[in-house]
Tab-separated table of C-alpha atoms in Angstrom:
chain	number	residue	atom	x	y	z
A	1071	UNK	CA	99.291	111.260	129.696
A	1072	UNK	CA	99.302	107.487	129.276
A	1073	UNK	CA	99.557	106.032	125.789
A	1074	UNK	CA	98.192	102.636	124.727
A	1075	UNK	CA	100.519	99.652	124.850
A	1076	UNK	CA	102.788	99.449	121.775
A	1077	UNK	CA	102.082	103.110	120.934
A	1078	UNK	CA	105.084	104.615	119.133
A	1079	UNK	CA	106.075	108.147	120.074
A	1080	UNK	CA	109.022	109.405	118.097
A	1081	UNK	CA	110.834	112.156	116.275
A	1082	UNK	CA	111.727	112.514	112.604
A	1083	UNK	CA	114.828	113.546	110.698
A	1084	UNK	CA	115.889	113.775	107.057
A	1085	UNK	CA	119.410	112.670	106.171
A	1086	UNK	CA	120.473	115.719	104.184
A	1087	UNK	CA	119.162	118.096	106.831
A	1088	UNK	CA	120.971	116.548	109.797
A	1089	UNK	CA	123.837	114.310	108.681
A	1090	UNK	CA	126.062	116.955	107.102
A	1091	UNK	CA	128.542	116.859	104.214
A	1092	UNK	CA	126.140	115.118	101.834
A	1093	UNK	CA	128.445	116.019	98.958
A	1094	UNK	CA	127.118	113.691	96.265
A	1095	UNK	CA	123.497	114.873	96.363
A	1096	UNK	CA	121.669	117.242	94.036
A	1097	UNK	CA	120.883	119.591	96.925
A	1098	UNK	CA	124.566	119.858	97.801
A	1099	UNK	CA	125.239	120.769	94.157
A	1100	UNK	CA	122.562	123.484	94.374
A	1101	UNK	CA	124.129	124.759	97.586
A	1102	UNK	CA	127.520	124.996	95.875
A	1103	UNK	CA	125.878	127.169	93.195
A	1104	UNK	CA	124.380	129.460	95.843
A	1105	UNK	CA	120.798	128.509	94.971
A	1106	UNK	CA	119.945	127.326	98.484
A	1107	UNK	CA	121.480	127.851	101.900
A	1108	UNK	CA	124.533	125.717	102.636
A	1109	UNK	CA	123.883	122.707	104.864
A	1110	UNK	CA	127.528	122.179	105.746
A	1111	UNK	CA	127.899	119.864	108.718
A	1112	UNK	CA	124.199	120.130	109.525
A	1113	UNK	CA	123.813	118.674	113.012
A	1114	UNK	CA	126.738	116.314	112.279
A	1115	UNK	CA	124.293	113.464	112.839
A	1116	UNK	CA	126.364	111.228	110.565
A	1117	UNK	CA	128.983	111.147	113.343
A	1118	UNK	CA	126.809	111.892	116.377
A	1119	UNK	CA	123.877	109.569	115.701
A	1120	UNK	CA	124.480	107.466	118.822
A	1121	UNK	CA	124.408	110.429	121.199
A	1122	UNK	CA	121.423	111.843	119.296
A	1123	UNK	CA	119.511	108.602	119.814
A	1124	UNK	CA	120.500	108.552	123.490
A	1125	UNK	CA	119.034	112.050	123.793
A	1126	UNK	CA	115.837	110.938	122.039
A	1127	UNK	CA	115.484	108.062	124.491
A	1128	UNK	CA	116.064	110.408	127.443
A	1129	UNK	CA	113.107	112.479	126.237
A	1130	UNK	CA	110.821	109.470	126.556
A	1131	UNK	CA	110.695	108.560	122.861
A	1132	UNK	CA	110.555	104.966	121.709
A	1133	UNK	CA	110.756	105.463	117.926
A	1134	UNK	CA	112.745	107.406	115.325
A	1135	UNK	CA	111.952	108.193	111.729
A	1136	UNK	CA	115.208	108.448	109.778
A	1137	UNK	CA	116.151	108.464	106.122
A	1138	UNK	CA	118.850	106.487	104.359
A	1139	UNK	CA	120.654	108.916	102.079
A	1140	UNK	CA	120.641	107.526	98.553
A	1141	UNK	CA	123.520	109.700	97.351
A	1142	UNK	CA	125.765	108.284	100.092
A	1143	UNK	CA	124.844	104.674	99.308
A	1144	UNK	CA	125.286	105.113	95.526
A	1145	UNK	CA	127.485	108.189	94.952
A	1146	UNK	CA	128.152	107.084	91.377
A	1147	UNK	CA	125.756	105.168	89.172
A	1148	UNK	CA	126.026	101.466	89.890
A	1149	UNK	CA	128.844	101.908	92.421
A	1150	UNK	CA	127.891	101.313	96.041
A	1151	UNK	CA	129.845	102.668	98.987
A	1152	UNK	CA	130.609	99.752	101.340
A	1153	UNK	CA	131.654	102.041	104.207
A	1154	UNK	CA	128.365	103.921	104.109
A	1155	UNK	CA	126.383	100.676	103.915
A	1156	UNK	CA	128.202	99.529	107.062
A	1157	UNK	CA	127.568	102.917	108.661
A	1158	UNK	CA	123.800	102.550	108.381
A	1159	UNK	CA	124.058	99.083	109.926
A	1160	UNK	CA	125.685	100.832	112.884
A	1161	UNK	CA	122.810	103.330	112.904
A	1162	UNK	CA	120.256	100.531	113.193
A	1163	UNK	CA	122.336	98.844	115.893
A	1164	UNK	CA	122.348	102.095	117.873
A	1165	UNK	CA	118.585	102.426	117.511
A	1166	UNK	CA	118.129	98.916	118.914
A	1167	UNK	CA	120.537	99.622	121.762
A	1168	UNK	CA	118.526	102.670	122.788
A	1169	UNK	CA	115.185	100.912	122.431
A	1170	UNK	CA	114.013	103.007	119.479
A	1171	UNK	CA	111.825	101.464	116.772
A	1172	UNK	CA	113.043	102.632	113.348
A	1173	UNK	CA	110.915	103.972	110.523
A	1174	UNK	CA	112.852	104.609	107.321
A	1175	UNK	CA	112.116	107.187	104.613
A	1176	UNK	CA	113.529	106.102	101.261
A	1177	UNK	CA	113.147	109.367	99.333
A	1178	UNK	CA	113.131	112.670	101.195
A	1179	UNK	CA	113.640	114.963	98.163
A	1180	UNK	CA	117.418	114.493	97.753
A	1181	UNK	CA	118.904	112.185	95.145
A	1182	UNK	CA	122.398	111.426	93.791
A	1183	UNK	CA	123.657	114.204	91.549
A	1184	UNK	CA	124.316	111.704	88.743
A	1185	UNK	CA	120.610	110.800	88.738
A	1186	UNK	CA	119.549	114.442	88.866
A	1187	UNK	CA	121.696	115.104	85.790
A	1188	UNK	CA	119.682	112.396	84.005
A	1189	UNK	CA	116.390	114.037	84.967
A	1190	UNK	CA	115.528	112.239	88.183
A	1191	UNK	CA	111.809	111.509	88.276
A	1192	UNK	CA	111.208	113.407	85.061
A	1193	UNK	CA	111.368	110.088	83.214
A	1194	UNK	CA	110.690	106.389	83.714
A	1195	UNK	CA	114.441	105.920	84.159
A	1196	UNK	CA	114.162	107.600	87.551
A	1197	UNK	CA	111.302	105.300	88.550
A	1198	UNK	CA	113.218	102.156	87.534
A	1199	UNK	CA	116.378	103.361	89.265
A	1200	UNK	CA	114.458	104.117	92.458
A	1201	UNK	CA	112.848	100.670	92.397
A	1202	UNK	CA	116.266	99.044	92.082
A	1203	UNK	CA	117.643	101.127	94.938
A	1204	UNK	CA	114.669	100.365	97.197
A	1205	UNK	CA	114.975	96.630	96.615
A	1206	UNK	CA	118.654	96.773	97.578
A	1207	UNK	CA	117.886	98.712	100.760
A	1208	UNK	CA	115.111	96.296	101.713
A	1209	UNK	CA	117.431	93.322	101.287
A	1210	UNK	CA	120.296	94.992	103.125
A	1211	UNK	CA	118.382	96.369	106.109
A	1212	UNK	CA	115.159	94.377	106.131
A	1213	UNK	CA	116.076	92.515	109.314
A	1214	UNK	CA	116.457	95.865	111.094
A	1215	UNK	CA	113.313	97.676	109.988
A	1216	UNK	CA	109.643	96.844	109.514
A	1217	UNK	CA	108.234	100.345	108.889
A	1218	UNK	CA	108.997	101.987	105.552
A	1219	UNK	CA	107.990	105.289	103.958
A	1220	UNK	CA	108.591	105.330	100.219
A	1221	UNK	CA	108.340	109.097	99.587
A	1222	UNK	CA	108.088	112.193	101.722
A	1223	UNK	CA	105.443	114.701	100.606
A	1224	UNK	CA	105.315	113.960	96.863
A	1225	UNK	CA	103.217	117.034	96.028
A	1226	UNK	CA	105.748	119.344	97.639
A	1227	UNK	CA	108.626	117.787	95.722
A	1228	UNK	CA	106.803	118.050	92.396
A	1229	UNK	CA	105.118	121.424	92.767
A	1230	UNK	CA	107.857	123.305	94.619
A	1231	UNK	CA	110.521	121.916	92.314
A	1232	UNK	CA	108.696	122.320	89.002
A	1233	UNK	CA	105.654	124.591	89.440
A	1234	UNK	CA	106.833	127.386	91.715
A	1235	UNK	CA	110.502	126.449	91.142
A	1236	UNK	CA	111.362	127.376	94.731
A	1237	UNK	CA	113.079	124.040	95.373
A	1238	UNK	CA	115.679	121.954	93.567
A	1239	UNK	CA	115.787	121.532	90.575
A	1240	UNK	CA	114.228	125.012	90.059
A	1241	UNK	CA	112.568	124.119	86.735
A	1242	UNK	CA	109.340	126.060	86.224
A	1243	UNK	CA	107.366	123.954	83.778
A	1244	UNK	CA	103.739	122.900	84.178
A	1245	UNK	CA	104.144	119.841	81.951
A	1246	UNK	CA	107.169	118.605	83.889
A	1247	UNK	CA	105.279	119.226	87.124
A	1248	UNK	CA	102.521	116.845	86.074
A	1249	UNK	CA	104.967	114.331	84.617
A	1250	UNK	CA	107.041	114.206	87.799
A	1251	UNK	CA	103.916	114.030	89.940
A	1252	UNK	CA	102.574	111.040	88.005
A	1253	UNK	CA	105.995	109.390	88.021
A	1254	UNK	CA	106.082	109.681	91.811
A	1255	UNK	CA	102.849	107.669	91.906
A	1256	UNK	CA	104.568	105.043	89.767
A	1257	UNK	CA	107.642	105.240	91.987
A	1258	UNK	CA	105.626	104.542	95.121
A	1259	UNK	CA	103.929	101.557	93.506
A	1260	UNK	CA	107.253	100.174	92.304
A	1261	UNK	CA	108.862	100.672	95.722
A	1262	UNK	CA	105.886	99.096	97.499
A	1263	UNK	CA	106.144	95.974	95.342
A	1264	UNK	CA	109.933	95.839	95.695
A	1265	UNK	CA	109.753	95.916	99.501
A	1266	UNK	CA	106.925	93.388	99.657
A	1267	UNK	CA	108.849	91.033	97.371
A	1268	UNK	CA	111.748	91.010	99.813
A	1269	UNK	CA	109.826	91.592	103.068
A	1270	UNK	CA	106.225	90.348	102.717
A	1271	UNK	CA	105.375	91.248	106.296
A	1272	UNK	CA	106.769	94.777	106.195
A	1273	UNK	CA	104.508	97.800	106.643
A	1274	UNK	CA	104.879	100.250	103.751
A	1275	UNK	CA	103.369	103.715	103.506
A	1276	UNK	CA	104.244	107.256	102.544
A	1277	UNK	CA	104.393	110.629	104.257
A	1278	UNK	CA	101.524	112.648	102.824
A	1279	UNK	CA	101.150	116.379	103.359
A	1280	UNK	CA	97.514	117.345	103.889
A	1281	UNK	CA	95.859	120.698	104.382
A	1282	UNK	CA	92.387	121.826	105.386
A	1283	UNK	CA	90.613	123.812	102.678
A	1284	UNK	CA	87.724	126.096	103.599
A	1285	UNK	CA	85.775	128.764	101.676
A	1286	UNK	CA	86.431	132.385	102.592
A	1287	UNK	CA	82.736	133.043	101.943
A	1288	UNK	CA	80.767	129.915	102.930
A	1289	UNK	CA	77.990	129.277	100.432
A	1290	UNK	CA	79.629	131.272	97.624
A	1291	UNK	CA	79.690	128.986	94.576
A	1292	UNK	CA	83.115	130.155	93.419
A	1293	UNK	CA	84.759	129.718	96.802
A	1294	UNK	CA	83.112	126.327	97.313
A	1295	UNK	CA	84.301	125.149	93.875
A	1296	UNK	CA	87.883	126.201	94.520
A	1297	UNK	CA	87.807	124.407	97.875
A	1298	UNK	CA	86.620	121.170	96.231
A	1299	UNK	CA	89.391	121.399	93.632
A	1300	UNK	CA	91.974	122.098	96.332
A	1301	UNK	CA	90.846	119.188	98.454
A	1302	UNK	CA	90.843	116.771	95.546
A	1303	UNK	CA	94.224	117.584	94.068
A	1304	UNK	CA	95.869	118.434	97.385
A	1305	UNK	CA	94.647	115.593	99.574
A	1306	UNK	CA	93.007	112.891	97.481
A	1307	UNK	CA	94.414	112.607	93.939
A	1308	UNK	CA	97.711	110.925	94.838
A	1309	UNK	CA	96.297	108.434	97.331
A	1310	UNK	CA	93.341	107.538	95.113
A	1311	UNK	CA	95.858	106.024	92.698
A	1312	UNK	CA	97.470	103.794	95.305
A	1313	UNK	CA	94.603	101.387	95.806
A	1314	UNK	CA	95.660	98.637	98.207
A	1315	UNK	CA	99.266	99.818	98.009
A	1316	UNK	CA	99.434	101.618	101.342
A	1317	UNK	CA	99.652	99.793	104.654
A	1318	UNK	CA	99.613	103.035	106.616
A	1319	UNK	CA	99.729	106.757	106.012
A	1320	UNK	CA	101.901	109.393	107.633
A	1321	UNK	CA	99.941	112.651	107.824
A	1322	UNK	CA	102.110	115.763	107.691
A	1323	UNK	CA	99.847	118.690	108.503
A	1324	UNK	CA	100.903	122.333	108.524
A	1325	UNK	CA	98.282	124.655	107.074
A	1326	UNK	CA	94.664	125.583	106.663
A	1327	UNK	CA	93.901	127.242	103.317
A	1328	UNK	CA	91.069	129.772	103.343
A	1329	UNK	CA	90.285	130.229	99.653
A	1330	UNK	CA	88.464	132.960	97.749
A	1331	UNK	CA	87.498	132.603	94.091
A	1332	UNK	CA	89.063	135.163	91.769
A	1333	UNK	CA	88.185	135.696	88.090
A	1334	UNK	CA	91.647	137.119	87.476
A	1335	UNK	CA	93.870	134.766	89.504
A	1336	UNK	CA	91.644	131.721	89.836
A	1337	UNK	CA	91.784	131.983	93.605
A	1338	UNK	CA	93.318	133.945	96.436
A	1339	UNK	CA	94.593	132.422	99.664
A	1340	UNK	CA	93.067	134.693	102.265
A	1341	UNK	CA	95.063	133.486	105.267
A	1342	UNK	CA	98.290	134.561	103.577
A	1343	UNK	CA	97.419	138.230	103.699
A	1344	UNK	CA	97.742	140.613	106.659
A	1345	UNK	CA	95.962	139.147	109.660
A	1346	UNK	CA	93.826	142.238	110.304
A	1347	UNK	CA	92.169	141.837	106.879
A	1348	UNK	CA	90.816	138.373	107.644
A	1349	UNK	CA	90.280	138.505	111.374
A	1350	UNK	CA	86.585	139.338	111.046
A	1351	UNK	CA	86.080	136.046	109.154
A	1352	UNK	CA	87.665	133.940	111.893
A	1353	UNK	CA	85.452	132.804	114.755
A	1354	UNK	CA	88.202	132.562	117.364
A	1355	UNK	CA	91.072	134.921	116.481
A	1356	UNK	CA	94.237	134.733	118.555
A	1357	UNK	CA	97.804	135.894	118.158
A	1358	UNK	CA	100.671	133.712	116.968
A	1359	UNK	CA	101.462	131.054	119.574
A	1360	UNK	CA	105.194	131.720	119.246
A	1361	UNK	CA	105.824	135.429	118.692
A	1362	UNK	CA	102.338	136.581	119.871
A	1363	UNK	CA	102.061	138.961	116.926
A	1364	UNK	CA	98.539	139.458	115.578
A	1365	UNK	CA	99.456	141.716	112.654
A	1366	UNK	CA	101.171	139.315	110.268
A	1367	UNK	CA	100.146	136.391	108.136
A	1368	UNK	CA	97.830	133.949	109.908
A	1369	UNK	CA	98.147	130.235	109.175
A	1370	UNK	CA	95.337	128.503	111.047
A	1371	UNK	CA	95.729	124.977	112.371
A	1372	UNK	CA	92.459	123.062	112.742
A	1373	UNK	CA	91.332	119.561	113.644
A	1374	UNK	CA	89.333	119.026	110.407
A	1375	UNK	CA	92.589	118.789	108.433
A	1376	UNK	CA	93.393	115.523	110.154
A	1377	UNK	CA	89.892	114.302	109.358
A	1378	UNK	CA	90.358	115.226	105.673
A	1379	UNK	CA	93.608	113.287	105.551
A	1380	UNK	CA	92.109	110.239	107.222
A	1381	UNK	CA	89.077	110.334	104.920
A	1382	UNK	CA	91.329	110.526	101.856
A	1383	UNK	CA	93.273	107.499	103.089
A	1384	UNK	CA	90.050	105.626	103.876
A	1385	UNK	CA	88.652	106.395	100.428
A	1386	UNK	CA	91.821	105.408	98.587
A	1387	UNK	CA	92.063	102.050	100.358
A	1388	UNK	CA	88.376	101.161	100.262
A	1389	UNK	CA	88.039	101.158	104.065
A	1390	UNK	CA	84.356	101.243	104.976
A	1391	UNK	CA	84.478	101.688	108.734
A	1392	UNK	CA	86.676	103.805	110.968
A	1393	UNK	CA	86.408	105.637	114.246
A	1394	UNK	CA	87.507	109.208	113.652
A	1395	UNK	CA	87.675	110.038	117.365
A	1396	UNK	CA	90.416	107.484	117.875
A	1397	UNK	CA	92.493	109.312	115.320
A	1398	UNK	CA	91.850	112.940	116.180
A	1399	UNK	CA	90.893	114.822	119.292
A	1400	UNK	CA	87.320	115.973	119.838
A	1401	UNK	CA	88.407	119.485	120.695
A	1402	UNK	CA	89.157	121.597	117.638
A	1403	UNK	CA	92.531	123.296	117.811
A	1404	UNK	CA	92.156	127.023	117.263
A	1405	UNK	CA	95.822	127.833	116.882
A	1406	UNK	CA	97.587	130.382	114.736
A	1407	UNK	CA	101.170	130.711	113.605
A	1408	UNK	CA	102.400	133.664	111.602
A	1409	UNK	CA	104.601	134.255	108.597
A	1410	UNK	CA	107.218	136.202	110.515
A	1411	UNK	CA	108.545	133.436	112.724
A	1412	UNK	CA	107.459	130.382	110.649
């Protein structure tokens, strides 16, 4: 396969997941309390970044998405770690040496524990603190990076942390969910302006999780209504509030949601039930691509999800014309992964 000239093909990492020993972060604190699995040394990327980048280059990649770990840069409020700041300069130098174009994520769910203790993005203090941090990072590393992602998957951070309480900080509160969600919109706007103030020519976006929503019973008014609500709040709401404050969008796509209206629950997600119970509603059933099991939960991956994400971006930025076939393949992917091995 031949890619267009200047096409970037890369891999992505998150600091806390790969660097190891991120001891000043709120996730490390949760690990110490036994609330989440211990990350320990991770992949020891903090020490092995150069060999990791050499491996990436050997695979034919020419780009890397990394994150700069806020809790390492500012382990205590207002006190910056000079050694860590120098370390990330070495990281950028290594990327250049290996011919890898950097893309930097500024917030990938972890934050300094001192900020978490003050509520993080539960208040405007978190937004202001993030803006200050982003401006510092832009000034410090702006000569090394032109591609910036402000936030990774804001809905996941807000809803998994405050609605389902499956993620840090494990606070199940609908009002805090909405407050954090709206503050993340403010945080992106503040970060966008901070970067542009320092680096007017920089490209600034965010990593947005999108999903394809489809009715379990096409034509059923209840199912169709639930699908419209899911599409709006899942794919469109956040971006619609970032008018002209996105230079690009990173689409993170994992799932198709097949929704059925329920008077008792509001809705049921029909592709998160045993596969055999939904197989008759799927045009092209197959087994899981990894474990080949056809009896467990089916999570269907389809081309229209990419189209939904692109349309949401187009709508939010007032783009009138676009060629969808340059952004997604013509052949729909009829792929399934299951809940046992994913």
